[in-house]
Amino acid sequence: MIDNGAITVEGIYKVFKKGRSDEVRAVDGISFDIKKGELFGLLGPNGAGKTTLIKCISTLLIPDSGAVRVAGYDIYREPLEVRRHIGVLTGGERSLYWKLNPVENLRYFAALYGVPRKHVGDRIDYLLELMGLTEKAGARVEKLSSGMKQKLSIARVLVHDPPILLVDEPTLGLDPYFARFIRDFVKNELNRKQGKTILLTTHYMDEADELCGRIAFMNRGRIEAMDTPVRLKRSMPQKQVLEIKCQGAIEKEIFDRVPDAAGINITHSDGFVYVRINTDNPEMILSSMIELIQQKTKIFSVRVTAPTLEDVFVDLTGASLRNGK
Amino acid sequence: MKRGEGSTKRVFHYLRAINAENIKEWKIELTYKPDFIRQFIEPFVYLFPYLLYGYALLGGRYSEHLKDMTGIGDMVAYTFIGYLFIGFLNTACWAMGFSLRKEQWYGTLETIFVAPVPRWVYVAGMALHSTCHQGLIMLIQAVVITTFFAIVLKMGGLFPALALVLLMLLGLYGLGIIVAGLTIALKQWWVVSEALSTLIVVVTPIAYPLAVLPIVLRKASMFLPTTYGIMGVRHFMLGEQLAVSLPTIFLRLAIIMVVWLTFGMATFLIMDRYGRKKGSLSVY
């Protein structure tokens, strides 16, 4: 049994067959360790293999090869013990029984997890209060808002007080208020106060940057880099990012001939297009960039910023966190 | 760190989980009230074509020919006892087989699959729920039909009949867990349920004695728990003449129970592993 390691992943592979000849390498030889009490993030675009990896660790899927130990238990030989020590929280709203109320849901899961009967009532009261759901204890889940459902999902995950949490895209589809609540709760209550080990997957770079002590960049089933957010950002060869906010369709290829532009990332948000270029010399490329973009569309603003995790990801993989291309 | 649960503690944990599954299903089912009521009315409606067909052929409810073959001349009593067992067949082929897909439709399948209980526990919970549900429906059916048609049952045979039903149910659970296992791998799983339930209804002596079946089907029926369950219960409750002795019926039923349960669990475990290898549960 490993004393310090909460989760140990050694060279795991998971390949899905698509038809007779095609295959998708969802997890392609990944290894990492997560220490007890650590909040570790897996950051990558949709389809990077994050959820497949979480499913392998939580025994929902059997890897093709490699070794995984959770709380010292082997996922192949001791899957029930692995499951007893983890709580798995997924994004989306359908992990609860909508026709039951919060208390009925939690009672059911308490029975599945073998929480002693004499403690179930107190545990449920505590969790509902912790999540601010006491007043909704008797309301059917279908009547709760998306944010409240996600809060109840967290209560469900905590019903057996697991030492390790696997949190898969926890703020997906939530409004900013509830997303903020979930982030604060994961960091301050679960990780700092309760000391739980957390493996968090997300494709939101701000979420990973804010919450995680260490981050692994995942793309096409592989880990491209792994370190603290600060070190990852420092590791960028280009120390500045030129960001141009514009509108309309822009193709990445038009910037191919711009010198000193190492990584270019084009994202869409709030009706605007953001072109971000990793560079050491923003002043040198500024005029040629503006000229190229103005041939296609209107520019709203230009600024120079420090690299974000997304910029590091683009620099490493050439892919965007938002669309994986 | 303590390594694992003790075996006694584990058994109680699984039993509690099975019961929690049963209670959860009752609660969900009771939120769909019209459908819940329908399930109690429908079995009466479906019985009538059997009886009307019998009346049309016999010109009444009594048949000397049926009496010669089975020792029971009352077509209504004969058919009604057999018909009751369709409810248990539904438990195996539909409720148990459907259990994992139902969780998938709720969206909760992966959530419950990361709980520290084996996956057959959910199928067993559904079996318990459906058995209670069907048992309640059958009890109401039995009271209403026997009163309405003035059928006299031998109440002294009730306990041995129930013992046979218990053995038969365990055998059917084996069948049900096979179907549940196949649903993990097959996208159109209901084809298996449909085919199995239809086949079993045909070769099981629900509305006619086995003697009228072609020899091949008669042999096939000998491998089904429902055959012995229905014959035995008719014997105990109505006095049907048996082609084989009672101890033989109990023995065969016990063997069938062990075989189906073992085969069922093996199939389920293989399919569960297959599903976790292929990721098939996430696909559909």
XYZ file of C-alpha atoms in Angstrom:
609
model
C 0.000 0.000 0.000
C 1.261 3.474 -0.853
C 1.330 5.845 2.097
C 1.552 9.238 0.423
C -0.044 8.560 -2.924
C -3.811 8.967 -3.106
C -3.925 8.097 -6.806
C -1.132 6.461 -8.788
C -1.504 6.002 -12.532
C 1.220 4.120 -14.392
C 1.253 3.884 -18.142
C -2.406 3.291 -18.797
C -3.850 2.840 -22.251
C -7.462 2.750 -23.375
C -8.314 2.266 -27.019
C -11.865 2.216 -28.370
C -12.549 0.396 -31.592
C -14.674 2.276 -34.100
C -15.819 -0.117 -36.758
C -13.525 -2.868 -37.998
C -10.371 -0.918 -38.697
C -10.632 2.471 -36.972
C -9.639 2.997 -33.380
C -9.470 5.924 -30.995
C -6.608 6.096 -28.509
C -8.591 7.788 -25.747
C -5.847 7.340 -23.132
C -2.397 6.849 -24.570
C 0.187 5.794 -21.987
C -0.523 8.184 -19.140
C 1.348 8.213 -15.820
C 1.069 10.519 -12.814
C 0.823 10.543 -9.027
C -1.515 12.559 -6.875
C -0.530 13.032 -3.258
C -2.911 12.997 -0.324
C -4.635 16.339 0.128
C -3.615 17.581 -3.313
C -5.981 19.355 -5.711
C -4.796 18.136 -9.089
C -6.244 19.328 -12.374
C -6.501 17.630 -15.733
C -6.898 20.378 -18.285
C -7.691 19.647 -21.876
C -10.207 20.213 -24.651
C -13.271 18.060 -25.223
C -12.191 14.665 -26.503
C -8.752 14.876 -24.873
C -9.445 11.710 -22.864
C -10.068 13.286 -19.441
C -13.414 11.616 -18.832
C -12.137 8.254 -20.074
C -9.252 8.539 -17.619
C -11.645 9.375 -14.756
C -13.774 6.378 -15.747
C -10.732 4.103 -15.642
C -9.706 5.395 -12.219
C -13.259 5.016 -10.873
C -13.521 1.410 -12.214
C -16.269 2.247 -14.716
C -13.915 1.220 -17.501
C -11.163 -1.376 -17.566
C -7.935 0.014 -19.104
C -6.278 -2.055 -21.827
C -2.995 -1.974 -19.923
C -1.177 -0.127 -17.171
C -1.667 0.106 -13.423
C -3.890 2.315 -11.286
C -4.006 2.405 -7.492
C -6.468 4.490 -5.553
C -6.002 4.916 -1.791
C -3.590 2.011 -2.087
C -6.117 -0.298 -3.761
C -5.685 -1.829 -7.184
C -8.525 -1.007 -9.599
C -8.406 -4.480 -11.204
C -8.243 -6.628 -8.086
C -10.028 -4.458 -5.513
C -12.614 -2.382 -7.404
C -15.111 -2.310 -4.527
C -12.478 -0.939 -2.138
C -11.504 1.670 -4.717
C -15.130 2.746 -5.020
C -15.551 2.847 -1.240
C -12.760 5.452 -1.046
C -13.852 7.742 -3.845
C -16.699 10.081 -4.657
C -17.347 10.814 -8.315
C -18.949 14.087 -9.282
C -19.833 14.693 -12.904
C -21.148 17.772 -14.632
C -24.722 17.826 -15.858
C -27.884 17.295 -13.921
C -28.816 13.683 -14.408
C -26.884 11.966 -11.645
C -29.848 12.135 -9.264
C -33.358 10.701 -9.220
C -35.537 13.610 -10.268
C -38.744 12.062 -8.973
C -37.315 11.753 -5.452
C -36.574 14.579 -3.037
C -33.061 15.376 -1.741
C -33.502 13.369 1.469
C -34.759 10.305 -0.424
C -31.872 10.574 -2.868
C -29.289 10.834 -0.113
C -30.855 7.969 1.869
C -30.647 5.744 -1.182
C -26.984 6.548 -1.818
C -26.174 6.209 1.897
C -27.501 2.639 1.697
C -25.455 1.897 -1.434
C -22.307 3.170 0.279
C -23.007 1.304 3.500
C -23.187 4.388 5.737
C -24.197 3.059 9.194
C -27.964 3.456 9.637
C -27.639 5.322 12.930
C -25.532 8.018 11.256
C -27.558 8.466 8.088
C -30.064 11.029 9.442
C -27.398 13.260 10.979
C -25.162 12.991 7.923
C -28.001 14.011 5.596
C -28.974 16.954 7.829
C -25.344 18.082 7.920
C -24.883 17.830 4.149
C -28.123 19.625 3.318
C -27.157 22.436 5.677
C -23.629 22.564 4.285
C -24.995 22.937 0.768
C -27.752 25.362 1.778
C -30.483 22.936 0.756
C -32.256 22.379 4.086
C -35.326 24.300 2.944
C -35.523 22.184 -0.204
C -35.201 18.880 1.646
C -38.746 17.792 0.771
C -38.955 19.173 -2.771
C -38.618 16.851 -5.727
C -35.279 17.220 -7.494
C -37.065 18.016 -10.757
C -38.278 21.252 -9.124
C -34.757 22.414 -8.217
C -32.641 24.754 -10.357
C -29.549 23.449 -12.174
C -27.284 24.965 -9.543
C -29.222 23.388 -6.697
C -29.119 20.032 -8.456
C -25.342 20.330 -8.701
C -25.169 21.238 -4.989
C -27.228 18.162 -4.209
C -24.913 16.106 -6.420
C -22.020 17.303 -4.258
C -23.941 16.267 -1.129
C -24.492 12.857 -2.751
C -20.772 12.486 -3.429
C -19.974 13.342 0.184
C -22.576 11.096 1.770
C -19.979 8.443 2.711
C -17.270 11.040 3.431
C -14.735 9.699 0.894
C -11.087 10.816 1.195
C -10.704 11.129 -2.597
C -12.937 12.998 -5.010
C -12.973 12.680 -8.790
C -14.617 15.817 -10.080
C -15.396 15.839 -13.794
C -16.294 19.230 -15.307
C -18.163 20.361 -12.166
C -19.303 23.751 -13.462
C -20.362 22.645 -16.925
C -23.584 24.399 -17.894
C -23.940 26.318 -14.623
C -24.622 30.037 -14.424
C -21.751 32.219 -13.117
C -23.192 32.450 -9.576
C -23.401 28.700 -9.032
C -20.132 28.101 -10.901
C -18.428 30.486 -8.463
C -20.060 28.746 -5.502
C -18.926 25.307 -6.714
C -15.350 26.515 -7.302
C -15.107 28.116 -3.869
C -16.628 25.058 -2.242
C -14.275 22.644 -3.973
C -11.198 24.689 -3.075
C -11.990 26.028 0.387
C -14.347 23.511 1.964
C -13.442 20.205 0.351
C -9.722 20.622 -0.273
C -8.487 23.090 2.338
C -10.884 22.502 5.237
C -11.766 18.823 4.845
C -8.379 17.890 3.368
C -9.801 15.788 0.570
C -7.653 14.750 -2.348
C -9.271 16.011 -5.521
C -8.711 15.100 -9.141
C -10.513 17.735 -11.165
C -11.015 17.705 -14.901
C -12.000 20.817 -16.756
C -11.612 22.559 -20.045
C -11.965 25.969 -18.374
C -8.410 27.318 -17.934
C -9.491 29.899 -15.329
C -11.033 27.148 -13.229
C -7.877 25.046 -13.346
C -5.621 28.058 -12.727
C -7.654 29.184 -9.727
C -8.238 25.829 -8.065
C -5.394 23.466 -8.765
C -2.053 23.093 -7.055
C -0.777 21.101 -10.023
C -2.086 20.724 -13.518
C -1.577 18.176 -16.250
C -2.290 19.291 -19.806
C -4.047 16.521 -21.650
C -4.469 16.331 -25.397
C -5.327 13.392 -27.669
C -5.017 10.944 -24.804
C -1.584 12.099 -23.693
C -0.197 14.327 -20.970
C 1.721 17.110 -22.684
C 3.005 18.860 -19.554
C 2.503 18.691 -15.801
C 3.446 21.250 -13.162
C 2.077 24.057 -11.002
C 0.121 26.720 -12.906
C 2.801 29.315 -12.178
C 5.638 27.143 -13.444
C 3.690 26.140 -16.517
C 3.137 29.776 -17.394
C 6.795 30.580 -16.708
C 7.823 27.731 -18.981
C 6.451 29.551 -22.032
C 9.319 30.551 -24.315
C 7.410 33.701 -25.246
C 6.689 35.840 -22.229
C 3.949 38.041 -23.675
C 0.680 37.632 -25.502
C -0.778 40.053 -27.990
C -4.572 39.922 -27.888
C -6.692 41.444 -30.636
C -10.448 41.635 -30.164
C -12.429 41.721 -33.376
C -15.607 40.446 -35.022
C -16.303 38.136 -37.955
C -14.635 35.072 -39.406
C -10.840 34.848 -39.157
C -8.769 31.917 -40.367
C -5.617 30.976 -38.480
C -3.765 30.453 -41.764
C -3.695 34.180 -42.626
C -1.074 34.658 -39.898
C 1.250 31.970 -41.231
C 3.782 34.424 -42.611
C 3.974 36.656 -39.527
C 7.475 36.266 -38.000
C 7.873 36.009 -34.204
C 4.313 34.732 -33.737
C 4.847 31.388 -32.011
C 1.371 30.192 -31.145
C -1.880 31.615 -32.395
C -5.154 30.874 -30.701
C -8.496 32.082 -32.001
C -11.450 31.862 -29.638
C -15.029 33.103 -29.707
C -16.748 34.681 -26.720
C -19.751 36.985 -26.278
C -20.043 37.542 -30.024
C -16.405 38.596 -30.399
C -13.372 36.851 -31.826
C -10.182 36.950 -29.779
C -6.894 36.405 -31.616
C -4.093 35.689 -29.127
C -0.513 35.474 -30.324
C 2.351 34.245 -28.141
C 5.354 36.450 -28.799
C 8.421 38.055 -27.288
C 8.058 41.133 -29.458
C 4.457 42.348 -29.560
C 5.551 45.739 -30.878
C 7.275 44.140 -33.863
C 4.327 42.094 -35.044
C 1.574 44.510 -34.068
C 1.358 46.415 -37.333
C 1.418 43.344 -39.572
C -1.222 41.632 -37.402
C -3.518 44.639 -37.488
C -3.087 44.932 -41.227
C -3.938 41.288 -41.807
C -7.006 41.365 -39.598
C -8.279 44.678 -40.928
C -8.323 43.176 -44.416
C -10.942 40.732 -43.133
C -12.822 42.430 -40.320
C -13.108 45.266 -37.798
C -10.805 45.502 -34.759
C -12.270 46.606 -31.413
C -9.250 46.551 -29.118
C -5.621 45.500 -28.853
C -3.735 44.689 -25.650
C -0.606 42.941 -24.425
C -1.049 40.501 -21.514
C 0.831 37.830 -19.601
C 0.382 34.244 -20.840
C -2.537 32.254 -19.474
C -2.717 28.487 -19.149
C -4.570 28.401 -22.427
C -1.657 30.159 -24.129
C 0.702 27.575 -22.671
C -1.581 24.818 -23.911
C -1.689 26.301 -27.402
C 2.069 26.697 -27.372
C 2.561 23.061 -26.375
C -0.043 21.378 -28.518
C -1.067 23.759 -31.239
C -4.635 22.974 -30.133
C -7.184 25.180 -28.430
C -8.685 24.192 -25.073
C -12.099 25.173 -26.307
C -12.319 23.192 -29.493
C -9.354 20.863 -29.347
C -8.186 21.764 -32.863
C -6.197 1.448 6.814
C -8.723 -1.331 7.304
C -8.819 -3.564 4.230
C -12.356 -4.245 3.136
C -15.565 -5.326 4.819
C -15.979 -8.564 6.715
C -18.088 -11.126 4.861
C -21.080 -10.852 7.222
C -20.974 -7.082 7.090
C -20.707 -7.270 3.315
C -23.791 -9.497 3.038
C -25.826 -7.090 5.185
C -24.526 -4.165 3.126
C -25.660 -5.831 -0.106
C -29.047 -6.787 1.365
C -29.537 -3.206 2.498
C -28.599 -1.937 -0.959
C -31.053 -4.396 -2.559
C -33.813 -3.156 -0.285
C -32.882 0.491 -0.946
C -33.220 -0.229 -4.666
C -36.643 -1.768 -4.039
C -37.831 1.211 -1.959
C -36.486 3.708 -4.486
C -38.390 1.996 -7.313
C -41.638 2.011 -5.304
C -41.238 5.720 -4.642
C -40.520 6.547 -8.273
C -43.326 4.301 -9.485
C -45.843 5.939 -7.169
C -45.108 9.336 -8.690
C -46.598 8.039 -11.969
C -50.073 7.365 -10.563
C -52.072 6.715 -13.764
C -49.472 4.199 -14.913
C -49.448 2.589 -11.482
C -53.226 2.123 -11.608
C -53.009 0.816 -15.179
C -50.686 -1.946 -14.041
C -53.370 -3.247 -11.684
C -56.213 -3.111 -14.208
C -54.434 -4.441 -17.278
C -53.939 -8.028 -16.055
C -57.717 -8.432 -15.720
C -58.254 -7.153 -19.240
C -55.630 -9.494 -20.712
C -57.157 -12.527 -18.969
C -60.532 -12.154 -20.653
C -59.507 -13.113 -24.218
C -58.164 -16.410 -22.814
C -61.449 -17.090 -21.008
C -63.695 -15.945 -23.850
C -61.763 -18.142 -26.271
C -62.265 -21.056 -23.901
C -65.962 -20.347 -23.546
C -66.354 -20.127 -27.334
C -64.653 -23.489 -27.900
C -66.277 -25.358 -25.028
C -69.687 -23.731 -24.998
C -69.254 -23.192 -21.263
C -66.556 -23.244 -18.585
C -66.422 -27.046 -18.037
C -64.659 -29.541 -20.275
C -64.675 -33.312 -19.896
C -61.698 -33.526 -22.232
C -59.665 -31.120 -20.084
C -60.713 -33.127 -17.026
C -59.514 -36.347 -18.641
C -56.167 -34.802 -19.430
C -55.519 -32.888 -16.212
C -58.069 -33.869 -13.579
C -59.484 -30.321 -13.675
C -62.675 -29.760 -15.657
C -63.079 -26.055 -14.895
C -61.452 -24.149 -17.768
C -61.648 -20.821 -15.925
C -59.881 -22.120 -12.804
C -57.304 -23.952 -14.915
C -56.519 -20.944 -17.100
C -56.563 -18.381 -14.311
C -53.922 -20.212 -12.228
C -51.615 -20.483 -15.230
C -52.237 -16.906 -16.258
C -51.162 -15.595 -12.850
C -47.622 -16.692 -13.600
C -47.253 -14.325 -16.557
C -46.648 -11.636 -13.927
C -43.559 -13.479 -12.680
C -42.369 -13.950 -16.222
C -42.592 -10.185 -16.657
C -40.403 -9.816 -13.566
C -37.641 -11.866 -15.156
C -37.802 -10.828 -18.777
C -38.743 -7.187 -18.409
C -38.241 -5.758 -14.907
C -34.863 -7.408 -14.257
C -33.719 -7.196 -17.846
C -34.782 -3.577 -18.016
C -33.222 -2.565 -14.693
C -29.853 -1.293 -15.931
C -31.272 0.362 -19.042
C -33.828 2.109 -16.823
C -31.010 3.597 -14.758
C -29.379 4.679 -17.987
C -32.557 6.463 -19.021
C -32.751 8.141 -15.615
C -29.130 9.199 -16.212
C -27.983 7.560 -12.989
C -26.306 4.392 -14.245
C -22.702 5.535 -13.940
C -23.482 7.248 -10.644
C -24.685 4.017 -9.059
C -21.987 1.962 -10.766
C -19.291 3.775 -8.792
C -20.903 2.722 -5.491
C -19.081 -0.078 -3.627
C -21.566 -2.849 -4.393
C -21.452 -5.414 -7.207
C -23.602 -4.526 -10.198
C -25.898 -7.543 -9.821
C -27.169 -5.904 -6.625
C -29.180 -3.407 -8.714
C -30.720 -6.213 -10.739
C -31.523 -8.082 -7.527
C -33.105 -4.926 -6.091
C -35.287 -4.650 -9.150
C -36.170 -8.345 -8.853
C -37.289 -7.766 -5.263
C -39.307 -4.734 -6.258
C -40.950 -6.426 -9.209
C -41.690 -9.594 -7.225
C -43.431 -7.518 -4.536
C -45.254 -5.544 -7.206
C -46.336 -8.590 -9.203
C -47.159 -10.460 -5.999
C -49.518 -7.691 -4.975
C -51.162 -7.611 -8.405
C -51.523 -11.407 -8.375
C -53.032 -11.393 -4.902
C -55.653 -8.868 -5.979
C -56.269 -10.825 -9.179
C -56.639 -14.061 -7.231
C -59.140 -12.579 -4.769
C -61.224 -10.875 -7.471
C -61.238 -13.773 -9.964
C -61.927 -16.516 -7.426
C -64.771 -14.445 -5.962
C -66.234 -13.431 -9.317
C -66.091 -16.930 -10.831
C -66.734 -18.747 -7.535
C -63.558 -20.796 -7.877
C -62.828 -23.029 -4.907
C -59.131 -23.320 -4.110
C -57.635 -25.931 -1.812
C -56.231 -23.647 0.851
C -54.437 -26.542 2.524
C -52.110 -26.619 -0.464
C -51.155 -22.969 -0.106
C -47.841 -23.390 1.728
C -46.382 -26.154 -0.428
C -47.529 -24.146 -3.461
C -45.697 -21.093 -2.150
C -42.561 -23.187 -1.569
C -42.686 -24.247 -5.222
C -43.249 -20.662 -6.328
C -40.180 -19.599 -4.345
C -38.003 -22.190 -6.113
C -39.492 -21.214 -9.451
C -38.837 -17.532 -8.796
C -35.180 -18.168 -8.026
C -34.883 -20.034 -11.316
C -36.604 -17.164 -13.134
C -34.218 -14.701 -11.498
C -31.409 -16.629 -13.182
C -33.141 -16.026 -16.500
C -33.712 -12.373 -15.619
C -30.093 -11.732 -14.774
C -29.035 -13.246 -18.114
C -31.263 -10.737 -19.876
C -29.887 -7.931 -17.657
C -26.356 -8.961 -18.620
C -27.205 -9.027 -22.311
C -28.602 -5.497 -22.114
C -25.082 -4.316 -21.273
C -23.800 -5.570 -24.600
C -26.820 -5.343 -26.898
C -28.248 -2.075 -28.084
C -31.609 -3.603 -29.024
C -31.827 -5.652 -25.848
C -35.626 -5.769 -25.832
C -35.514 -8.206 -28.746
C -34.070 -10.764 -26.309
C -36.756 -10.013 -23.706
C -39.519 -10.140 -26.287
C -38.299 -13.395 -27.837
C -37.722 -15.100 -24.495
C -41.024 -14.105 -22.937
C -42.967 -15.116 -26.055
C -41.196 -18.460 -26.283
C -41.734 -19.214 -22.610
C -45.427 -18.291 -22.762
C -45.843 -20.720 -25.683
C -44.098 -23.710 -24.112
C -45.324 -23.137 -20.550
C -48.653 -24.698 -19.535
C -50.413 -21.397 -18.907
C -53.653 -21.960 -20.807
C -53.254 -25.550 -21.985
C -51.714 -28.758 -20.639
C -48.268 -29.795 -21.866
C -49.829 -32.854 -23.491
C -51.113 -30.748 -26.398
C -47.647 -29.429 -27.266
C -45.519 -31.030 -30.003
C -42.916 -33.344 -28.473
C -39.981 -30.948 -29.135
C -41.678 -28.070 -27.349
C -42.739 -30.386 -24.527
C -39.096 -31.359 -24.033
C -38.055 -27.694 -24.113
C -40.610 -26.834 -21.446
C -38.909 -29.310 -19.084
C -35.973 -26.859 -18.777
C -38.137 -23.963 -17.668
C -38.925 -23.212 -14.033
C -42.401 -21.903 -14.919
C -43.474 -25.334 -16.190
C -42.959 -26.976 -12.799
C -44.199 -23.936 -10.899
C -47.515 -23.833 -12.734
C -48.042 -27.612 -12.688
C -47.226 -27.826 -8.996
C -49.380 -24.901 -7.955
C -52.321 -26.233 -9.989
C -51.818 -29.573 -8.275
C -51.771 -28.081 -4.786
C -54.543 -25.517 -5.293
C -56.873 -27.296 -7.761
C -55.874 -30.960 -7.662
C -54.296 -31.321 -11.135
C -53.030 -34.824 -11.869
C -49.287 -34.849 -12.316
C -47.426 -36.905 -14.866
C -44.448 -37.044 -12.494
C -44.292 -37.366 -8.719
C -44.184 -34.323 -6.438
C -40.665 -35.050 -5.128
C -39.523 -35.235 -8.758
C -41.064 -31.841 -9.439
C -39.334 -30.310 -6.417
C -36.030 -31.943 -7.325
C -36.134 -30.878 -10.977
C -37.128 -27.374 -10.013
C -34.258 -27.181 -7.514
C -31.776 -28.353 -10.169
C -33.179 -25.916 -12.738
C -32.942 -23.133 -10.164
C -29.261 -23.833 -9.472
C -28.429 -24.160 -13.181
C -30.230 -20.976 -14.270
C -28.908 -18.925 -11.351
C -25.339 -20.092 -11.932
C -25.566 -19.584 -15.671
C -27.282 -16.230 -15.126
C -24.632 -14.897 -12.754
C -21.819 -16.143 -14.978
C -23.381 -14.462 -18.021
C -23.922 -11.240 -16.113
C -20.351 -11.091 -14.797
C -18.923 -11.795 -18.259
C -21.141 -9.151 -19.846
C -20.330 -6.634 -17.101
C -16.631 -7.114 -17.761
C -17.246 -6.894 -21.498
C -19.159 -3.626 -20.986
C -16.351 -2.132 -18.902
C -13.783 -3.192 -21.489
C -15.712 -1.855 -24.457
C -17.336 1.096 -22.730
C -20.610 -0.098 -24.228
C -22.819 1.329 -21.475
C -21.664 4.851 -22.278
C -22.260 4.399 -25.967
C -26.036 4.006 -26.033
